[in-house]
mmCIF file with all atom_site columns, C-alpha atoms in Angstrom:
data_model
loop_
_atom_site.group_PDB
_atom_site.id
_atom_site.type_symbol
_atom_site.label_atom_id
_atom_site.label_alt_id
_atom_site.label_comp_id
_atom_site.label_asym_id
_atom_site.label_entity_id
_atom_site.label_seq_id
_atom_site.pdbx_PDB_ins_code
_atom_site.Cartn_x
_atom_site.Cartn_y
_atom_site.Cartn_z
_atom_site.occupancy
_atom_site.B_iso_or_equiv
_atom_site.pdbx_formal_charge
_atom_site.auth_seq_id
_atom_site.auth_comp_id
_atom_site.auth_asym_id
_atom_site.auth_atom_id
_atom_site.pdbx_PDB_model_num
ATOM 1   C CA . UNK A 1 1   ? -27.483 -28.610 -1.881 1.00 0.00 ? 79  UNK A CA 1
ATOM 2   C CA . UNK A 1 2   ? -26.306 -25.792 -4.130 1.00 0.00 ? 80  UNK A CA 1
ATOM 3   C CA . UNK A 1 3   ? -28.331 -23.298 -2.101 1.00 0.00 ? 81  UNK A CA 1
ATOM 4   C CA . UNK A 1 4   ? -26.686 -24.472 1.170  1.00 0.00 ? 82  UNK A CA 1
ATOM 5   C CA . UNK A 1 5   ? -23.206 -24.141 -0.276 1.00 0.00 ? 83  UNK A CA 1
ATOM 6   C CA . UNK A 1 6   ? -23.916 -20.612 -1.475 1.00 0.00 ? 84  UNK A CA 1
ATOM 7   C CA . UNK A 1 7   ? -25.475 -19.686 1.857  1.00 0.00 ? 85  UNK A CA 1
ATOM 8   C CA . UNK A 1 8   ? -22.463 -21.051 3.786  1.00 0.00 ? 86  UNK A CA 1
ATOM 9   C CA . UNK A 1 9   ? -20.054 -19.326 1.409  1.00 0.00 ? 87  UNK A CA 1
ATOM 10  C CA . UNK A 1 10  ? -21.914 -16.032 1.821  1.00 0.00 ? 88  UNK A CA 1
ATOM 11  C CA . UNK A 1 11  ? -22.054 -16.502 5.610  1.00 0.00 ? 89  UNK A CA 1
ATOM 12  C CA . UNK A 1 12  ? -18.293 -17.263 5.709  1.00 0.00 ? 90  UNK A CA 1
ATOM 13  C CA . UNK A 1 13  ? -17.537 -14.165 3.592  1.00 0.00 ? 91  UNK A CA 1
ATOM 14  C CA . UNK A 1 14  ? -19.641 -12.044 5.979  1.00 0.00 ? 92  UNK A CA 1
ATOM 15  C CA . UNK A 1 15  ? -17.804 -13.527 9.000  1.00 0.00 ? 93  UNK A CA 1
ATOM 16  C CA . UNK A 1 16  ? -14.453 -12.821 7.415  1.00 0.00 ? 94  UNK A CA 1
ATOM 17  C CA . UNK A 1 17  ? -15.454 -9.270  6.535  1.00 0.00 ? 95  UNK A CA 1
ATOM 18  C CA . UNK A 1 18  ? -16.787 -8.556  10.026 1.00 0.00 ? 96  UNK A CA 1
ATOM 19  C CA . UNK A 1 19  ? -14.176 -7.145  12.362 1.00 0.00 ? 97  UNK A CA 1
ATOM 20  C CA . UNK A 1 20  ? -13.034 -9.494  15.098 1.00 0.00 ? 98  UNK A CA 1
ATOM 21  C CA . UNK A 1 21  ? -13.518 -7.828  18.456 1.00 0.00 ? 99  UNK A CA 1
ATOM 22  C CA . UNK A 1 22  ? -10.490 -9.663  19.896 1.00 0.00 ? 100 UNK A CA 1
ATOM 23  C CA . UNK A 1 23  ? -8.097  -8.928  17.047 1.00 0.00 ? 101 UNK A CA 1
ATOM 24  C CA . UNK A 1 24  ? -5.720  -6.010  17.226 1.00 0.00 ? 102 UNK A CA 1
ATOM 25  C CA . UNK A 1 25  ? -6.981  -2.957  15.364 1.00 0.00 ? 103 UNK A CA 1
ATOM 26  C CA . UNK A 1 26  ? -5.587  -2.717  11.890 1.00 0.00 ? 104 UNK A CA 1
ATOM 27  C CA . UNK A 1 27  ? -5.528  1.048   11.832 1.00 0.00 ? 105 UNK A CA 1
ATOM 28  C CA . UNK A 1 28  ? -6.299  3.177   8.825  1.00 0.00 ? 106 UNK A CA 1
ATOM 29  C CA . UNK A 1 29  ? -5.739  1.379   5.573  1.00 0.00 ? 107 UNK A CA 1
ATOM 30  C CA . UNK A 1 30  ? -3.693  3.262   2.997  1.00 0.00 ? 108 UNK A CA 1
ATOM 31  C CA . UNK A 1 31  ? -4.674  3.063   -0.660 1.00 0.00 ? 109 UNK A CA 1
ATOM 32  C CA . UNK A 1 32  ? -2.595  0.601   -2.638 1.00 0.00 ? 110 UNK A CA 1
ATOM 33  C CA . UNK A 1 33  ? -0.896  3.364   -4.642 1.00 0.00 ? 111 UNK A CA 1
ATOM 34  C CA . UNK A 1 34  ? 0.135   5.194   -1.474 1.00 0.00 ? 112 UNK A CA 1
ATOM 35  C CA . UNK A 1 35  ? 1.556   1.957   0.018  1.00 0.00 ? 113 UNK A CA 1
ATOM 36  C CA . UNK A 1 36  ? 3.557   1.265   -3.129 1.00 0.00 ? 114 UNK A CA 1
ATOM 37  C CA . UNK A 1 37  ? 4.839   4.850   -3.206 1.00 0.00 ? 115 UNK A CA 1
ATOM 38  C CA . UNK A 1 38  ? 5.870   4.558   0.474  1.00 0.00 ? 116 UNK A CA 1
ATOM 39  C CA . UNK A 1 39  ? 7.738   1.328   -0.252 1.00 0.00 ? 117 UNK A CA 1
ATOM 40  C CA . UNK A 1 40  ? 9.479   2.910   -3.264 1.00 0.00 ? 118 UNK A CA 1
ATOM 41  C CA . UNK A 1 41  ? 10.546  5.909   -1.158 1.00 0.00 ? 119 UNK A CA 1
ATOM 42  C CA . UNK A 1 42  ? 11.823  3.556   1.545  1.00 0.00 ? 120 UNK A CA 1
ATOM 43  C CA . UNK A 1 43  ? 13.693  1.565   -1.061 1.00 0.00 ? 121 UNK A CA 1
ATOM 44  C CA . UNK A 1 44  ? 15.367  4.686   -2.449 1.00 0.00 ? 122 UNK A CA 1
ATOM 45  C CA . UNK A 1 45  ? 16.366  5.729   1.097  1.00 0.00 ? 123 UNK A CA 1
ATOM 46  C CA . UNK A 1 46  ? 17.688  2.201   1.837  1.00 0.00 ? 124 UNK A CA 1
ATOM 47  C CA . UNK A 1 47  ? 19.845  2.273   -1.347 1.00 0.00 ? 125 UNK A CA 1
ATOM 48  C CA . UNK A 1 48  ? 21.119  5.732   -0.414 1.00 0.00 ? 126 UNK A CA 1
ATOM 49  C CA . UNK A 1 49  ? 21.840  4.486   3.095  1.00 0.00 ? 127 UNK A CA 1
ATOM 50  C CA . UNK A 1 50  ? 23.693  1.452   1.694  1.00 0.00 ? 128 UNK A CA 1
ATOM 51  C CA . UNK A 1 51  ? 25.910  3.769   -0.338 1.00 0.00 ? 129 UNK A CA 1
ATOM 52  C CA . UNK A 1 52  ? 26.636  5.948   2.693  1.00 0.00 ? 130 UNK A CA 1
ATOM 53  C CA . UNK A 1 53  ? 27.255  2.863   4.834  1.00 0.00 ? 131 UNK A CA 1
ATOM 54  C CA . UNK A 1 54  ? 29.718  1.489   2.275  1.00 0.00 ? 132 UNK A CA 1
ATOM 55  C CA . UNK A 1 55  ? 31.532  4.824   2.048  1.00 0.00 ? 133 UNK A CA 1
ATOM 56  C CA . UNK A 1 56  ? 31.814  5.107   5.839  1.00 0.00 ? 134 UNK A CA 1
ATOM 57  C CA . UNK A 1 57  ? 32.795  1.561   6.617  1.00 0.00 ? 135 UNK A CA 1
ATOM 58  C CA . UNK A 1 58  ? 34.463  0.015   3.572  1.00 0.00 ? 136 UNK A CA 1
ATOM 59  C CA . UNK A 1 59  ? 36.957  2.676   2.542  1.00 0.00 ? 137 UNK A CA 1
ATOM 60  C CA . UNK A 1 60  ? 40.575  1.958   3.439  1.00 0.00 ? 138 UNK A CA 1
ATOM 61  C CA . UNK A 1 61  ? 42.189  4.047   6.173  1.00 0.00 ? 139 UNK A CA 1
ATOM 62  C CA . UNK A 1 62  ? 45.914  3.778   5.597  1.00 0.00 ? 140 UNK A CA 1
ATOM 63  C CA . UNK A 1 63  ? 46.662  6.361   8.275  1.00 0.00 ? 141 UNK A CA 1
ATOM 64  C CA . UNK A 1 64  ? 45.146  4.257   10.998 1.00 0.00 ? 142 UNK A CA 1
ATOM 65  C CA . UNK A 1 65  ? 46.651  0.965   9.882  1.00 0.00 ? 143 UNK A CA 1
ATOM 66  C CA . UNK A 1 66  ? 49.029  0.827   12.832 1.00 0.00 ? 144 UNK A CA 1
ATOM 67  C CA . UNK A 1 67  ? 46.250  1.592   15.330 1.00 0.00 ? 145 UNK A CA 1
ATOM 68  C CA . UNK A 1 68  ? 43.760  -1.052  14.281 1.00 0.00 ? 146 UNK A CA 1
ATOM 69  C CA . UNK A 1 69  ? 43.066  -4.227  16.207 1.00 0.00 ? 147 UNK A CA 1
ATOM 70  C CA . UNK A 1 70  ? 40.127  -6.584  16.234 1.00 0.00 ? 148 UNK A CA 1
ATOM 71  C CA . UNK A 1 71  ? 37.816  -6.666  19.217 1.00 0.00 ? 149 UNK A CA 1
ATOM 72  C CA . UNK A 1 72  ? 35.957  -9.877  19.940 1.00 0.00 ? 150 UNK A CA 1
ATOM 73  C CA . UNK A 1 73  ? 35.051  -9.065  23.574 1.00 0.00 ? 151 UNK A CA 1
ATOM 74  C CA . UNK A 1 74  ? 31.741  -7.208  23.912 1.00 0.00 ? 152 UNK A CA 1
ATOM 75  C CA . UNK A 1 75  ? 32.122  -3.912  25.750 1.00 0.00 ? 153 UNK A CA 1
ATOM 76  C CA . UNK A 1 76  ? 35.884  -3.452  25.412 1.00 0.00 ? 154 UNK A CA 1
ATOM 77  C CA . UNK A 1 77  ? 35.769  -0.735  22.771 1.00 0.00 ? 155 UNK A CA 1
ATOM 78  C CA . UNK A 1 78  ? 32.827  0.992   24.456 1.00 0.00 ? 156 UNK A CA 1
ATOM 79  C CA . UNK A 1 79  ? 34.686  1.136   27.778 1.00 0.00 ? 157 UNK A CA 1
ATOM 80  C CA . UNK A 1 80  ? 37.790  2.365   25.988 1.00 0.00 ? 158 UNK A CA 1
ATOM 81  C CA . UNK A 1 81  ? 35.895  5.218   24.288 1.00 0.00 ? 159 UNK A CA 1
ATOM 82  C CA . UNK A 1 82  ? 34.138  6.161   27.554 1.00 0.00 ? 160 UNK A CA 1
ATOM 83  C CA . UNK A 1 83  ? 37.477  6.239   29.383 1.00 0.00 ? 161 UNK A CA 1
ATOM 84  C CA . UNK A 1 84  ? 39.219  8.592   26.965 1.00 0.00 ? 162 UNK A CA 1
ATOM 85  C CA . UNK A 1 85  ? 39.280  12.269  27.810 1.00 0.00 ? 163 UNK A CA 1
ATOM 86  C CA . UNK A 1 86  ? 38.181  13.525  24.378 1.00 0.00 ? 164 UNK A CA 1
ATOM 87  C CA . UNK A 1 87  ? 34.384  13.682  24.792 1.00 0.00 ? 165 UNK A CA 1
ATOM 88  C CA . UNK A 1 88  ? 33.869  14.693  21.199 1.00 0.00 ? 166 UNK A CA 1
ATOM 89  C CA . UNK A 1 89  ? 35.608  11.548  19.906 1.00 0.00 ? 167 UNK A CA 1
ATOM 90  C CA . UNK A 1 90  ? 33.545  9.396   22.268 1.00 0.00 ? 168 UNK A CA 1
ATOM 91  C CA . UNK A 1 91  ? 30.273  10.895  21.013 1.00 0.00 ? 169 UNK A CA 1
ATOM 92  C CA . UNK A 1 92  ? 31.433  10.590  17.433 1.00 0.00 ? 170 UNK A CA 1
ATOM 93  C CA . UNK A 1 93  ? 32.364  6.920   17.753 1.00 0.00 ? 171 UNK A CA 1
ATOM 94  C CA . UNK A 1 94  ? 29.461  5.691   19.937 1.00 0.00 ? 172 UNK A CA 1
ATOM 95  C CA . UNK A 1 95  ? 26.806  8.020   18.523 1.00 0.00 ? 173 UNK A CA 1
ATOM 96  C CA . UNK A 1 96  ? 27.940  7.395   14.962 1.00 0.00 ? 174 UNK A CA 1
ATOM 97  C CA . UNK A 1 97  ? 27.627  3.638   15.331 1.00 0.00 ? 175 UNK A CA 1
ATOM 98  C CA . UNK A 1 98  ? 24.183  4.004   16.915 1.00 0.00 ? 176 UNK A CA 1
ATOM 99  C CA . UNK A 1 99  ? 23.118  6.404   14.145 1.00 0.00 ? 177 UNK A CA 1
ATOM 100 C CA . UNK A 1 100 ? 24.236  3.886   11.484 1.00 0.00 ? 178 UNK A CA 1
ATOM 101 C CA . UNK A 1 101 ? 21.715  1.371   12.830 1.00 0.00 ? 179 UNK A CA 1
ATOM 102 C CA . UNK A 1 102 ? 18.692  3.704   12.998 1.00 0.00 ? 180 UNK A CA 1
ATOM 103 C CA . UNK A 1 103 ? 17.811  3.479   9.271  1.00 0.00 ? 181 UNK A CA 1
ATOM 104 C CA . UNK A 1 104 ? 17.467  -0.314  9.642  1.00 0.00 ? 182 UNK A CA 1
ATOM 105 C CA . UNK A 1 105 ? 14.854  0.192   12.327 1.00 0.00 ? 183 UNK A CA 1
ATOM 106 C CA . UNK A 1 106 ? 12.993  2.724   10.274 1.00 0.00 ? 184 UNK A CA 1
ATOM 107 C CA . UNK A 1 107 ? 13.131  1.203   6.785  1.00 0.00 ? 185 UNK A CA 1
ATOM 108 C CA . UNK A 1 108 ? 13.092  -2.573  7.284  1.00 0.00 ? 186 UNK A CA 1
ATOM 109 C CA . UNK A 1 109 ? 9.471   -2.649  8.556  1.00 0.00 ? 187 UNK A CA 1
ATOM 110 C CA . UNK A 1 110 ? 8.349   -0.629  5.542  1.00 0.00 ? 188 UNK A CA 1
ATOM 111 C CA . UNK A 1 111 ? 10.322  -2.614  2.946  1.00 0.00 ? 189 UNK A CA 1
ATOM 112 C CA . UNK A 1 112 ? 9.834   -6.120  4.280  1.00 0.00 ? 190 UNK A CA 1
ATOM 113 C CA . UNK A 1 113 ? 6.626   -6.845  6.222  1.00 0.00 ? 191 UNK A CA 1
ATOM 114 C CA . UNK A 1 114 ? 8.033   -10.184 7.363  1.00 0.00 ? 192 UNK A CA 1
ATOM 115 C CA . UNK A 1 115 ? 10.996  -8.382  8.943  1.00 0.00 ? 193 UNK A CA 1
ATOM 116 C CA . UNK A 1 116 ? 8.570   -6.318  11.022 1.00 0.00 ? 194 UNK A CA 1
ATOM 117 C CA . UNK A 1 117 ? 8.953   -6.917  14.716 1.00 0.00 ? 195 UNK A CA 1
ATOM 118 C CA . UNK A 1 118 ? 11.502  -5.777  17.272 1.00 0.00 ? 196 UNK A CA 1
ATOM 119 C CA . UNK A 1 119 ? 13.484  -8.987  17.454 1.00 0.00 ? 197 UNK A CA 1
ATOM 120 C CA . UNK A 1 120 ? 13.486  -9.487  13.653 1.00 0.00 ? 198 UNK A CA 1
ATOM 121 C CA . UNK A 1 121 ? 14.740  -5.961  12.994 1.00 0.00 ? 199 UNK A CA 1
ATOM 122 C CA . UNK A 1 122 ? 17.524  -6.323  15.562 1.00 0.00 ? 200 UNK A CA 1
ATOM 123 C CA . UNK A 1 123 ? 18.569  -9.752  14.240 1.00 0.00 ? 201 UNK A CA 1
ATOM 124 C CA . UNK A 1 124 ? 18.613  -8.600  10.589 1.00 0.00 ? 202 UNK A CA 1
ATOM 125 C CA . UNK A 1 125 ? 20.639  -5.556  11.571 1.00 0.00 ? 203 UNK A CA 1
ATOM 126 C CA . UNK A 1 126 ? 23.081  -7.651  13.609 1.00 0.00 ? 204 UNK A CA 1
ATOM 127 C CA . UNK A 1 127 ? 23.587  -10.088 10.712 1.00 0.00 ? 205 UNK A CA 1
ATOM 128 C CA . UNK A 1 128 ? 24.152  -7.342  8.127  1.00 0.00 ? 206 UNK A CA 1
ATOM 129 C CA . UNK A 1 129 ? 26.468  -5.378  10.353 1.00 0.00 ? 207 UNK A CA 1
ATOM 130 C CA . UNK A 1 130 ? 28.428  -8.531  11.337 1.00 0.00 ? 208 UNK A CA 1
ATOM 131 C CA . UNK A 1 131 ? 28.994  -9.152  7.630  1.00 0.00 ? 209 UNK A CA 1
ATOM 132 C CA . UNK A 1 132 ? 30.159  -5.533  7.187  1.00 0.00 ? 210 UNK A CA 1
ATOM 133 C CA . UNK A 1 133 ? 32.518  -5.891  10.125 1.00 0.00 ? 211 UNK A CA 1
ATOM 134 C CA . UNK A 1 134 ? 33.902  -9.195  8.797  1.00 0.00 ? 212 UNK A CA 1
ATOM 135 C CA . UNK A 1 135 ? 34.607  -7.595  5.423  1.00 0.00 ? 213 UNK A CA 1
ATOM 136 C CA . UNK A 1 136 ? 36.244  -4.673  7.210  1.00 0.00 ? 214 UNK A CA 1
ATOM 137 C CA . UNK A 1 137 ? 38.492  -6.943  9.238  1.00 0.00 ? 215 UNK A CA 1
ATOM 138 C CA . UNK A 1 138 ? 39.440  -9.234  6.383  1.00 0.00 ? 216 UNK A CA 1
ATOM 139 C CA . UNK A 1 139 ? 39.715  -7.041  3.352  1.00 0.00 ? 217 UNK A CA 1
ATOM 140 C CA . UNK A 1 140 ? 39.996  -3.334  4.188  1.00 0.00 ? 218 UNK A CA 1
ATOM 141 C CA . UNK A 1 141 ? 43.320  -1.708  5.048  1.00 0.00 ? 219 UNK A CA 1
ATOM 142 C CA . UNK A 1 142 ? 43.218  0.187   8.307  1.00 0.00 ? 220 UNK A CA 1
ATOM 143 C CA . UNK A 1 143 ? 39.913  -1.330  9.436  1.00 0.00 ? 221 UNK A CA 1
ATOM 144 C CA . UNK A 1 144 ? 39.223  -4.139  11.909 1.00 0.00 ? 222 UNK A CA 1
ATOM 145 C CA . UNK A 1 145 ? 36.361  -6.289  13.184 1.00 0.00 ? 223 UNK A CA 1
ATOM 146 C CA . UNK A 1 146 ? 34.755  -4.866  16.312 1.00 0.00 ? 224 UNK A CA 1
ATOM 147 C CA . UNK A 1 147 ? 31.839  -6.665  17.987 1.00 0.00 ? 225 UNK A CA 1
ATOM 148 C CA . UNK A 1 148 ? 30.937  -3.456  19.803 1.00 0.00 ? 226 UNK A CA 1
ATOM 149 C CA . UNK A 1 149 ? 30.128  -1.801  16.511 1.00 0.00 ? 227 UNK A CA 1
ATOM 150 C CA . UNK A 1 150 ? 27.599  -4.543  15.831 1.00 0.00 ? 228 UNK A CA 1
ATOM 151 C CA . UNK A 1 151 ? 26.080  -4.073  19.305 1.00 0.00 ? 229 UNK A CA 1
ATOM 152 C CA . UNK A 1 152 ? 25.859  -0.287  18.859 1.00 0.00 ? 230 UNK A CA 1
ATOM 153 C CA . UNK A 1 153 ? 24.402  -0.605  15.329 1.00 0.00 ? 231 UNK A CA 1
ATOM 154 C CA . UNK A 1 154 ? 21.771  -3.079  16.580 1.00 0.00 ? 232 UNK A CA 1
ATOM 155 C CA . UNK A 1 155 ? 20.954  -0.644  19.437 1.00 0.00 ? 233 UNK A CA 1
ATOM 156 C CA . UNK A 1 156 ? 20.405  2.084   16.833 1.00 0.00 ? 234 UNK A CA 1
ATOM 157 C CA . UNK A 1 157 ? 18.051  -0.210  14.873 1.00 0.00 ? 235 UNK A CA 1
ATOM 158 C CA . UNK A 1 158 ? 16.145  -0.949  18.081 1.00 0.00 ? 236 UNK A CA 1
ATOM 159 C CA . UNK A 1 159 ? 15.787  2.777   18.768 1.00 0.00 ? 237 UNK A CA 1
ATOM 160 C CA . UNK A 1 160 ? 14.699  3.529   15.202 1.00 0.00 ? 238 UNK A CA 1
ATOM 161 C CA . UNK A 1 161 ? 12.108  0.756   15.330 1.00 0.00 ? 239 UNK A CA 1
ATOM 162 C CA . UNK A 1 162 ? 10.706  1.751   18.705 1.00 0.00 ? 240 UNK A CA 1
ATOM 163 C CA . UNK A 1 163 ? 10.575  5.502   17.918 1.00 0.00 ? 241 UNK A CA 1
ATOM 164 C CA . UNK A 1 164 ? 9.082   5.395   14.450 1.00 0.00 ? 242 UNK A CA 1
ATOM 165 C CA . UNK A 1 165 ? 9.688   2.188   12.480 1.00 0.00 ? 243 UNK A CA 1
ATOM 166 C CA . UNK A 1 166 ? 6.938   0.169   14.091 1.00 0.00 ? 244 UNK A CA 1
ATOM 167 C CA . UNK A 1 167 ? 4.333   2.841   13.287 1.00 0.00 ? 245 UNK A CA 1
ATOM 168 C CA . UNK A 1 168 ? 5.611   3.234   9.701  1.00 0.00 ? 246 UNK A CA 1
ATOM 169 C CA . UNK A 1 169 ? 5.567   -0.525  9.136  1.00 0.00 ? 247 UNK A CA 1
ATOM 170 C CA . UNK A 1 170 ? 2.017   -0.889  10.431 1.00 0.00 ? 248 UNK A CA 1
ATOM 171 C CA . UNK A 1 171 ? 0.818   2.101   8.409  1.00 0.00 ? 249 UNK A CA 1
ATOM 172 C CA . UNK A 1 172 ? 2.129   0.678   5.148  1.00 0.00 ? 250 UNK A CA 1
ATOM 173 C CA . UNK A 1 173 ? 1.459   -2.986  5.947  1.00 0.00 ? 251 UNK A CA 1
ATOM 174 C CA . UNK A 1 174 ? -1.571  -3.347  8.303  1.00 0.00 ? 252 UNK A CA 1
ATOM 175 C CA . UNK A 1 175 ? -1.709  -6.351  10.554 1.00 0.00 ? 253 UNK A CA 1
ATOM 176 C CA . UNK A 1 176 ? -3.278  -9.467  9.124  1.00 0.00 ? 254 UNK A CA 1
ATOM 177 C CA . UNK A 1 177 ? -5.575  -11.711 11.084 1.00 0.00 ? 255 UNK A CA 1
ATOM 178 C CA . UNK A 1 178 ? -3.804  -14.932 12.024 1.00 0.00 ? 256 UNK A CA 1
ATOM 179 C CA . UNK A 1 179 ? -5.178  -18.272 13.202 1.00 0.00 ? 257 UNK A CA 1
ATOM 180 C CA . UNK A 1 180 ? -4.175  -17.627 16.816 1.00 0.00 ? 258 UNK A CA 1
ATOM 181 C CA . UNK A 1 181 ? -6.334  -14.490 17.050 1.00 0.00 ? 259 UNK A CA 1
ATOM 182 C CA . UNK A 1 182 ? -9.416  -16.662 17.457 1.00 0.00 ? 260 UNK A CA 1
ATOM 183 C CA . UNK A 1 183 ? -8.029  -17.706 20.862 1.00 0.00 ? 261 UNK A CA 1
ATOM 184 C CA . UNK A 1 184 ? -7.347  -14.132 21.990 1.00 0.00 ? 262 UNK A CA 1
ATOM 185 C CA . UNK A 1 185 ? -10.841 -12.686 21.674 1.00 0.00 ? 263 UNK A CA 1
ATOM 186 C CA . UNK A 1 186 ? -11.615 -10.157 24.343 1.00 0.00 ? 264 UNK A CA 1
ATOM 187 C CA . UNK A 1 187 ? -15.023 -10.027 25.853 1.00 0.00 ? 265 UNK A CA 1
ATOM 188 C CA . UNK A 1 188 ? -16.441 -6.561  26.102 1.00 0.00 ? 266 UNK A CA 1
ATOM 189 C CA . UNK A 1 189 ? -18.576 -5.765  29.186 1.00 0.00 ? 267 UNK A CA 1
#
């Protein structure tokens, strides 16, 4: 009986160690120290980004206090910026909001493996930026809530994830084999 248990345990270990032909390739595995270093660098960049984000979005703007108004209708601010004749201001507003979302798409997959995935990155970005916009509208002089800012920030996170974040996340945190992979085995001819 003991011999059978050991044999089955050894066989199971060999099966688990053998690559599954139907599973997605895990890619090159980084050494543990390199993965930890990459996560620390990503953490430092995320903290730096949080400081920049706070400086850009949570500082009072007394000069624009009379001009601020909340926007709860998606697309209104975007149409307004596109209709204005000052192209530079349009690029600054729309491009700036998109650029503020890109670090979420790049850094979230590296910092939090469970946040890896297009939908998860966009949802986390939308939640964080909605909170920032709510604080702006409620507490900061000269700032207002704008749903279009959340949309543009989420678009930036989507772009960052698609362009580089997905690859970075998979390099630092290779895919694990899940229970549903046994149903997706591909037969090779």
